[in-house]
Short mmCIF file of C-alpha atoms and ligand atoms in Angstrom, two decimals:
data_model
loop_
_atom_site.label_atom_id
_atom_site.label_comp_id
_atom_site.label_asym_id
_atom_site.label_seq_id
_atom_site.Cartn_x
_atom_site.Cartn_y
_atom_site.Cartn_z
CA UNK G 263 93.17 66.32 101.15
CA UNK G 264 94.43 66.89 104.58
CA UNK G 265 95.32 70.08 105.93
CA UNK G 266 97.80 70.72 109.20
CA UNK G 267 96.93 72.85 112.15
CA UNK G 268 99.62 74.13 114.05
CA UNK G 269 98.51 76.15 117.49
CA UNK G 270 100.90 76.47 120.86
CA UNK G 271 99.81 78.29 123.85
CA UNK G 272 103.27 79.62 124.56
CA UNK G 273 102.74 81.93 121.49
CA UNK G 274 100.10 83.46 123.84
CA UNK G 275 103.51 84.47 126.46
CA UNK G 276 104.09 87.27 123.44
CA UNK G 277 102.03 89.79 125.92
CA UNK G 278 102.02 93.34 123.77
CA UNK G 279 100.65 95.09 127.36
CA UNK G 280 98.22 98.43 126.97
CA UNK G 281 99.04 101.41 125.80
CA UNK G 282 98.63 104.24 128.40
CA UNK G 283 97.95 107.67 128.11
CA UNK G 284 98.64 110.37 130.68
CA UNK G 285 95.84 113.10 130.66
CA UNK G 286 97.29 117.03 130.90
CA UNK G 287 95.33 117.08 134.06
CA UNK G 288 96.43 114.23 135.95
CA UNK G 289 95.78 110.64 135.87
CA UNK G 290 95.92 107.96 133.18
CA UNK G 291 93.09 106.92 130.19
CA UNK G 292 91.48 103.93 130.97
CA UNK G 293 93.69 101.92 128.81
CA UNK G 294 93.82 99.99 125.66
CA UNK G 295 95.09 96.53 125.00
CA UNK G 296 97.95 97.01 122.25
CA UNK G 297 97.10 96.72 118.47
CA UNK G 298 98.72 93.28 118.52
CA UNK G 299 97.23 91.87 121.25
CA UNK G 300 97.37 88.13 122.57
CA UNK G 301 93.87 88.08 122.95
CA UNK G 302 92.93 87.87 119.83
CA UNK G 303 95.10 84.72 118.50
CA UNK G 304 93.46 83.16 121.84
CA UNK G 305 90.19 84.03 120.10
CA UNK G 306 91.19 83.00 117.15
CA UNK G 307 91.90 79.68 118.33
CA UNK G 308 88.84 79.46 120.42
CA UNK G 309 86.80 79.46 117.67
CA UNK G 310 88.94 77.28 115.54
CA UNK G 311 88.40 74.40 118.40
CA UNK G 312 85.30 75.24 118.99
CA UNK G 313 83.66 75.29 115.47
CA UNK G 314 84.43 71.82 114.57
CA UNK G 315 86.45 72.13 112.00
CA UNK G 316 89.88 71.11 114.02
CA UNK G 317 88.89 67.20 114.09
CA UNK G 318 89.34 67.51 110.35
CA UNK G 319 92.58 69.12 110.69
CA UNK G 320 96.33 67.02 111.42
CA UNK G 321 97.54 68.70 114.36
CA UNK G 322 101.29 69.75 114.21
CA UNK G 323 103.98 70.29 116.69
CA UNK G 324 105.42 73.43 117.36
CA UNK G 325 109.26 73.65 117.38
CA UNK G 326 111.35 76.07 118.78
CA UNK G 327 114.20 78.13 115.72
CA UNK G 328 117.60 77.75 116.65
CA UNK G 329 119.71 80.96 116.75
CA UNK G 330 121.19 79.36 113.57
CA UNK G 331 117.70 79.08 112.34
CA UNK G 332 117.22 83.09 112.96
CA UNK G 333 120.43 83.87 110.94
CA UNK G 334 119.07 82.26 107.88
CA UNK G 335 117.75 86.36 107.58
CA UNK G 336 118.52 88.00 110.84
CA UNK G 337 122.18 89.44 112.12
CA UNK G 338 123.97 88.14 114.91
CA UNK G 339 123.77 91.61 116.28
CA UNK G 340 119.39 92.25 115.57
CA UNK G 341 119.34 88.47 117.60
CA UNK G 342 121.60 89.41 120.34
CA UNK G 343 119.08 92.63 120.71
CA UNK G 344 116.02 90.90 120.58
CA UNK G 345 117.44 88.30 123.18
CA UNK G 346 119.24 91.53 125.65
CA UNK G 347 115.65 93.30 125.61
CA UNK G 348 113.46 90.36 126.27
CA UNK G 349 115.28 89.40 129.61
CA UNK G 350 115.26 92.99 130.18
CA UNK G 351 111.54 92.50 130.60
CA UNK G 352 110.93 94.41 127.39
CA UNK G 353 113.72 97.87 128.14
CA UNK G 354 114.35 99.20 125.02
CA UNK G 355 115.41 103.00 123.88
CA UNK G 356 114.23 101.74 119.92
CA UNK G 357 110.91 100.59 118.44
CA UNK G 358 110.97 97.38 119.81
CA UNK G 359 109.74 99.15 123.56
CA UNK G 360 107.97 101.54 121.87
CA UNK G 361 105.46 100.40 118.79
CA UNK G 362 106.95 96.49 119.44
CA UNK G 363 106.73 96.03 123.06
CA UNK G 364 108.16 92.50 124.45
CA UNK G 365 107.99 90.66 127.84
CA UNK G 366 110.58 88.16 129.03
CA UNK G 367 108.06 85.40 127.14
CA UNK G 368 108.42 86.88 124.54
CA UNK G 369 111.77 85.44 123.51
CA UNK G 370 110.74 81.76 123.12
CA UNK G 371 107.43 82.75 121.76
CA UNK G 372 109.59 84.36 118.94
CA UNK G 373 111.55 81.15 118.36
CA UNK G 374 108.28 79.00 118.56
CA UNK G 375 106.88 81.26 115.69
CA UNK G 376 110.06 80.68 113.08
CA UNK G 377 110.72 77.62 114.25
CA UNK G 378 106.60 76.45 113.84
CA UNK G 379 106.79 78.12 110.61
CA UNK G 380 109.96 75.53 109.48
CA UNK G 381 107.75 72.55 111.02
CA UNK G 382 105.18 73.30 108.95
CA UNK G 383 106.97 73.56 106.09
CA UNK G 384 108.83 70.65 106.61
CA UNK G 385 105.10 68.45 107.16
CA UNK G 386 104.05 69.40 103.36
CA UNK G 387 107.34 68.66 101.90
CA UNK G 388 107.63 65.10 104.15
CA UNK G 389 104.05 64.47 102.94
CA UNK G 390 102.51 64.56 106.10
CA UNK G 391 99.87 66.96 105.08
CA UNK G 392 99.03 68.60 101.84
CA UNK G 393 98.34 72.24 103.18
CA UNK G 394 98.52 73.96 106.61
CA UNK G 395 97.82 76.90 108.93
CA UNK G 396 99.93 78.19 111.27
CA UNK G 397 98.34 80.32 114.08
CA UNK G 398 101.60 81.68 115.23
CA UNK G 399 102.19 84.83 116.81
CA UNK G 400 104.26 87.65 116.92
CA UNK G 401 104.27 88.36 113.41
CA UNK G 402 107.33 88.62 110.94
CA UNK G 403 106.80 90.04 107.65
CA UNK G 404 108.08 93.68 108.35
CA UNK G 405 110.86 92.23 110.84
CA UNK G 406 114.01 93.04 108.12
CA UNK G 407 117.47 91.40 108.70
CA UNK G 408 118.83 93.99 111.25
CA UNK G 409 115.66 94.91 112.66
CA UNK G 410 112.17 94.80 114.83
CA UNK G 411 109.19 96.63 113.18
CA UNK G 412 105.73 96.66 112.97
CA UNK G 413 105.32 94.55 115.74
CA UNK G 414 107.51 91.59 114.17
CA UNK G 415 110.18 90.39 116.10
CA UNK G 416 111.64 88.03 113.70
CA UNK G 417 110.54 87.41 109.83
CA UNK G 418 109.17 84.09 110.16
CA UNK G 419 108.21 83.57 106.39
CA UNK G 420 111.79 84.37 104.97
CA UNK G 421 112.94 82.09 107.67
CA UNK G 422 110.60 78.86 106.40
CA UNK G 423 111.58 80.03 103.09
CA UNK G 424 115.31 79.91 103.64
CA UNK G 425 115.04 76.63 106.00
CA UNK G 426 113.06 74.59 102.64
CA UNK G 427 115.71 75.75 100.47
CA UNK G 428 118.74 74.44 102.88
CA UNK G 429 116.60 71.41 104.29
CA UNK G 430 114.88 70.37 100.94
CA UNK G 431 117.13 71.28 98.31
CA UNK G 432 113.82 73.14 97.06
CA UNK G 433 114.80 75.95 94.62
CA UNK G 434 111.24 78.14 93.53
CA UNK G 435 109.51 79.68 96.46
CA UNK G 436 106.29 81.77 96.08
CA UNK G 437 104.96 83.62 98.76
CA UNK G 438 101.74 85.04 98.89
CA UNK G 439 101.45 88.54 101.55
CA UNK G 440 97.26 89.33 101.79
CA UNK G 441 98.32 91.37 104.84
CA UNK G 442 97.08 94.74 104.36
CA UNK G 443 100.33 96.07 105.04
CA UNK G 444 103.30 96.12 102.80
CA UNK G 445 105.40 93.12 103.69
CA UNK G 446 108.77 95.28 102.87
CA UNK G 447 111.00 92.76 106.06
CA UNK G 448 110.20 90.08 103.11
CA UNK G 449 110.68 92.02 100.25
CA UNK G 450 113.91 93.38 101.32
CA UNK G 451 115.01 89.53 101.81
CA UNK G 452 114.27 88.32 98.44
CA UNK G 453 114.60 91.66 96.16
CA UNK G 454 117.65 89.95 94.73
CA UNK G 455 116.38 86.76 94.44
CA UNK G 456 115.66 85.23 91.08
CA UNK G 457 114.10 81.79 92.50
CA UNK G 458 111.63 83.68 94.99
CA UNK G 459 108.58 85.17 93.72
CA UNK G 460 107.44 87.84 96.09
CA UNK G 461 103.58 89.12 95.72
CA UNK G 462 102.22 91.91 98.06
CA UNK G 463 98.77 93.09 98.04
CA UNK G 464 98.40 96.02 100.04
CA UNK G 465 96.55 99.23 101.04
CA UNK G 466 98.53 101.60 98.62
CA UNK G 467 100.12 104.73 100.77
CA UNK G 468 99.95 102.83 104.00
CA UNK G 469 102.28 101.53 106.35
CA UNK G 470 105.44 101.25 105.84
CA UNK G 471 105.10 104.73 104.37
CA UNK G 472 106.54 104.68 100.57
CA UNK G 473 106.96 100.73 100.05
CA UNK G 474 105.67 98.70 98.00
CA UNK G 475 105.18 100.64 95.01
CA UNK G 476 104.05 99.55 92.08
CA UNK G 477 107.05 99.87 90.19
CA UNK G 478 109.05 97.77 92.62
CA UNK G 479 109.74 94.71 91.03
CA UNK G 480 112.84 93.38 92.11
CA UNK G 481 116.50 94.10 90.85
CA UNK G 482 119.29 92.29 88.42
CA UNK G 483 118.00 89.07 87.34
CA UNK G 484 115.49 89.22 89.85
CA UNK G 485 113.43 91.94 88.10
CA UNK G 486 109.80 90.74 87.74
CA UNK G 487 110.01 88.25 90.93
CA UNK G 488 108.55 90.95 93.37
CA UNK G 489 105.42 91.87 92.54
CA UNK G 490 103.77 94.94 94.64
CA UNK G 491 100.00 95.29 94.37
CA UNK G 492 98.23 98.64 95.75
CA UNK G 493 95.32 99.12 96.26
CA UNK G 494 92.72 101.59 96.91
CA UNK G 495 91.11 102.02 100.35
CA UNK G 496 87.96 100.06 100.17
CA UNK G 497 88.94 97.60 97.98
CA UNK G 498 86.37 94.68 99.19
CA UNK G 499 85.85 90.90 98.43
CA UNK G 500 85.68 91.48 94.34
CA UNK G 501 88.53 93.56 94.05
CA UNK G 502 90.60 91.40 96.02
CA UNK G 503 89.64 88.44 93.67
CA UNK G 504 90.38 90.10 90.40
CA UNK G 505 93.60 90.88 91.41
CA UNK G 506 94.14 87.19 92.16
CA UNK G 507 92.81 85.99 88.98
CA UNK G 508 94.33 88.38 86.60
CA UNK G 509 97.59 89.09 88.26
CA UNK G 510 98.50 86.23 91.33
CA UNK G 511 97.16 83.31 89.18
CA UNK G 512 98.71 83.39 85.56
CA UNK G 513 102.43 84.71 87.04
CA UNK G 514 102.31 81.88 89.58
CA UNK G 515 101.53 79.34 86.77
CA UNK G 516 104.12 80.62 84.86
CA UNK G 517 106.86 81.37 87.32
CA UNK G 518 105.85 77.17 88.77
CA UNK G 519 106.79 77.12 91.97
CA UNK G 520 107.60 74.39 94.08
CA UNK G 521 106.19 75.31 97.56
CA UNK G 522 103.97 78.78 98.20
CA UNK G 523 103.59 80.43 101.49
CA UNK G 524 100.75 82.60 102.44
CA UNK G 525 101.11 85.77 104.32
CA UNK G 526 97.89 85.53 106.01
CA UNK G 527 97.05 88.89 107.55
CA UNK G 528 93.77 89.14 108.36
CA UNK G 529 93.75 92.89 108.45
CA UNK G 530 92.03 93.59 104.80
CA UNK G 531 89.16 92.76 106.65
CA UNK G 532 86.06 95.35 106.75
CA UNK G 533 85.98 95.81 110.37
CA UNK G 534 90.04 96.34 111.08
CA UNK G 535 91.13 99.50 112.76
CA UNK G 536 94.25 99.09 111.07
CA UNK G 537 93.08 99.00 107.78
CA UNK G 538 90.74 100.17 105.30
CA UNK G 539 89.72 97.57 103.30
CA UNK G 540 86.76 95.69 103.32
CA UNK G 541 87.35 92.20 103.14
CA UNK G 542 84.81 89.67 104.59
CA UNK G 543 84.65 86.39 106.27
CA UNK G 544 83.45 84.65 102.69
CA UNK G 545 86.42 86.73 101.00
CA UNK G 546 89.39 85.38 103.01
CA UNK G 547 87.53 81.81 102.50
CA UNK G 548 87.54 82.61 98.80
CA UNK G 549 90.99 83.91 98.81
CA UNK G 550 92.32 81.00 100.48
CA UNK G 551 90.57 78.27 98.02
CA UNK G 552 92.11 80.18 94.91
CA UNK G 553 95.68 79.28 96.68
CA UNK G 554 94.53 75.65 97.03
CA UNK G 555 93.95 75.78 93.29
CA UNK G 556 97.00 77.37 92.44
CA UNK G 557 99.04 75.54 94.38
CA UNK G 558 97.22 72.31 93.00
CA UNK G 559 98.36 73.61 89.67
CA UNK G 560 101.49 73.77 90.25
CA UNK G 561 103.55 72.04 93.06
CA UNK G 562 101.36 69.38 94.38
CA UNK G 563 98.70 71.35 96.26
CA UNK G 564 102.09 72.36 98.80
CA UNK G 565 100.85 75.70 100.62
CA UNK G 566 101.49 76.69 103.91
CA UNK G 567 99.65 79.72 105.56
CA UNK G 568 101.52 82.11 108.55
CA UNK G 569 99.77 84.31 110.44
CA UNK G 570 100.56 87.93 110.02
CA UNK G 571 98.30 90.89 111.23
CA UNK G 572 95.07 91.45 111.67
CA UNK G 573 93.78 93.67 114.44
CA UNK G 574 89.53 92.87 114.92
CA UNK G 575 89.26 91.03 118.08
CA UNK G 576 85.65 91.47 116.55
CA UNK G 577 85.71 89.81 113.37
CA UNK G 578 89.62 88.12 112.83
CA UNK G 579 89.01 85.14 114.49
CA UNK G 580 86.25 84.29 111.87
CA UNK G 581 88.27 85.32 108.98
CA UNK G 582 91.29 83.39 110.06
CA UNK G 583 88.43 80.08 110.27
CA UNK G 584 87.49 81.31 106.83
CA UNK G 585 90.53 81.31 105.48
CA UNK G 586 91.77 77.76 107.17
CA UNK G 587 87.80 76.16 105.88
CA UNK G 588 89.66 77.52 102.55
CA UNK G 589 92.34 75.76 103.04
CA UNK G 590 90.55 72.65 103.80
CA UNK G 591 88.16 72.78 101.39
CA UNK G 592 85.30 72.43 104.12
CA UNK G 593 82.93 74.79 106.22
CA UNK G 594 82.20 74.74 109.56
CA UNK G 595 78.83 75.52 110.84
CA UNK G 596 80.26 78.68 111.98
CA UNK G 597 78.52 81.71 110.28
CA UNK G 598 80.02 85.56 109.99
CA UNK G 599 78.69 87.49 112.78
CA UNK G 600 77.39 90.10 110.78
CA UNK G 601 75.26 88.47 108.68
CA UNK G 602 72.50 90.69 108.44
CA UNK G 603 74.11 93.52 108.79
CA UNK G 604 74.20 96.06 105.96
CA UNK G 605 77.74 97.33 106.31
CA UNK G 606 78.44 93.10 105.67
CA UNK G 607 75.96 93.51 102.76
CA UNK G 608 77.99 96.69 101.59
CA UNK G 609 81.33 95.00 101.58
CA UNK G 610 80.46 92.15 99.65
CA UNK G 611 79.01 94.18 96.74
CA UNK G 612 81.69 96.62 96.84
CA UNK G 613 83.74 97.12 93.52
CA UNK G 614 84.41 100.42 91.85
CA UNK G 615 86.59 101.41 88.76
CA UNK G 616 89.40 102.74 90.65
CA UNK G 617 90.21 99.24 91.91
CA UNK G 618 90.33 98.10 88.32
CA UNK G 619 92.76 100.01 87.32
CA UNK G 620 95.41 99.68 90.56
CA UNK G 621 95.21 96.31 88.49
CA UNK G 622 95.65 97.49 85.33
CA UNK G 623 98.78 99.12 86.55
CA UNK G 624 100.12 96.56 87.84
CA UNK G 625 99.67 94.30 84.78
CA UNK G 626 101.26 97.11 82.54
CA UNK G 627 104.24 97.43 84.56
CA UNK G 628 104.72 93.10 85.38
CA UNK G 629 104.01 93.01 81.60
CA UNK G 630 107.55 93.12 80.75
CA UNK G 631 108.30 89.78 82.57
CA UNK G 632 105.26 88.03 82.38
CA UNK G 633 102.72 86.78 79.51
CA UNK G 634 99.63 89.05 80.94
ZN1 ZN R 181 99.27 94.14 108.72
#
């Protein structure tokens, strides 16, 4: 099995700044780094090189989207924007200078991220590699078609999605969003869409405030091809597993797709401080190997992973090398950097009942279009 790896420095030109904060007596905080900051994909990747692991990976090239490329989802108008502000030097009255700040860099690092995404895509379907991750950043999935949000510039998934379909003449897409934010830029894309099966897991009541409800499941023909799956705060390594064996795995058999992308946002993780789940290093691994299985199952082991959020300079980097030793169906000699710790010990015997039944719920609502 081989598995791609697809890094590019001029991601790292997406610079997200720090967030200042005047005091009522004068003077600035020390400041922050921003949520999304650069620093930790470059940590990310640091490890990734570092651990071992990338001699076992295919390296991949990064390509930059054409503004062709970008409309596959995005208006002319939400392009022209993104384009104005970014020479601008990141001016802009809307969210995108507010909770999505940009730099002039940002621009191409935007069109490296969609484009990398296609690339990728297109290396599983050539047969140049069976899997791959994609360490891309900024982000996509709550990016909509008219729209920046969420620090997402443009939706990168939806993009690769709509490129296989135009490129490939592939028809069923899955994708796969572990982010622990509701990818609603993607669902919005595909809400319609009969041939795309859409699955969210997500802290339920969390950002974007009132998506990704359980009883959104698509329209028209398409009812039953999004599947939205809240969860409780807290929900750890088991809960995160049942809901892939009793929900993700048996509708992804039976829907048979021919490609699946992953969502990867490492921000279910237990230390996140944009989250409040408590994922763990071994749990994204885990996560990641059930996809391998699934996809194994059904389309020829073709998965490709994007990077979404996560927001633990501390602890993402080693759940993103989790997740790609997933992927590859190998370990490093890397180990989680809290072992020993009891709040790691905690998270990795958390389960309650509550998390049960989010997943009960969402089997008796998905029970009218699937055999569950
Ligand atoms: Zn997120």
């Amino acid at each position: 099995m081989s598995t791609g790896y697809l890094f590019d420095e001029r991601f790292l030109g997406h610079d997200t700044g720090e967030k200042l904060i005047p005091l009522p007596l004068g003077g600035e905080l020390e400041p922050v780094e921003h949520s999304s900051a650069a620093r930790i994909t470059r940590r990310s990747h640091a490890l990734i090189a570092g651990s071992g692991l990338l001699e076992h990976l295919t390296p991949l090239e990064a390509r930059f989207a054409t503004i062709d490329d970008l409309a596959l989802y995005h208006t002319q108008q939400h392009i022209e924007h993104v384009r104005a502000v970014c020479a601008a030097g990141g001016e802009a009255g809307d969210e995108m200078g507010e909770t999505t700040p940009v730099v002039a860099a940002s621009w191409d690092a935007a069109l490296l991220a969609a484009g990398s995404a296609m690339a990728a895509a297109d290396a599983i379907i050539e047969g140049r590699v069976d899997n791959a991750y994609v360490l891309l950043r900024p982000p996509g999935h709550h990016a909509t078609a008219a729209a920046s949000m969420g620090f997402c510039l443009f939706n990168n998934v939806v993009i690769a999605a709509r490129h296989v379909r135009r490129a490939h003449h592939v028809e069923r897409i899955m994708i796969v969003d572990w982010d622990v934010h509701h990818g609603n830029g993607t669902e919005s894309a595909f809400y319609g869409d009969a041939d795309t099966l859409f699955v969210s897991l997500h802290q339920e009541d969390w950002y974007p405030l009132g998506r990704g409800k359980v009883t959104d499941v698509g329209q028209g023909t398409a009812a039953g091809r999004t599947v939205n799956i809240p969860l409780p705060p807290g929900t750890g390594d088991i809960g995160y597993l049942e809901a892939f064996e009793r929900v993700i795995g048996p509708i992804g058999r039976q829907f048979a797709p021919q490609i699946i992308f992953i969502s990867a946002g490492q921000d279910p993780s237990m230390m996140d401080p944009l989250g409040r789940m408590m994922v763990t290093m071994e749990g994204f691994r885990r996560l990641a190997a059930f996809m391998v299985d699934l996809a194994a199952s059904c389309c020829d082991g073709a998965l490709v992973a994007l990077q979404e959020g996560g927001y633990s300079a501390a602890y993402v980097p080693f759940c993103t090398l989790a997740a790609i030793e997933g992927l590859a169906g190998r370990r490093s000699a890397v180990r989680d950097p809290y072992e020993g710790s009891s709040e790691l010990d905690r998270s990795r015997r958390e389960y309650r009942r509550q998390q049960s039944l989010a997943i009960d719920e969402v089997i008796a609502v998905q029970k009218a279009y699937w055999n569950l």
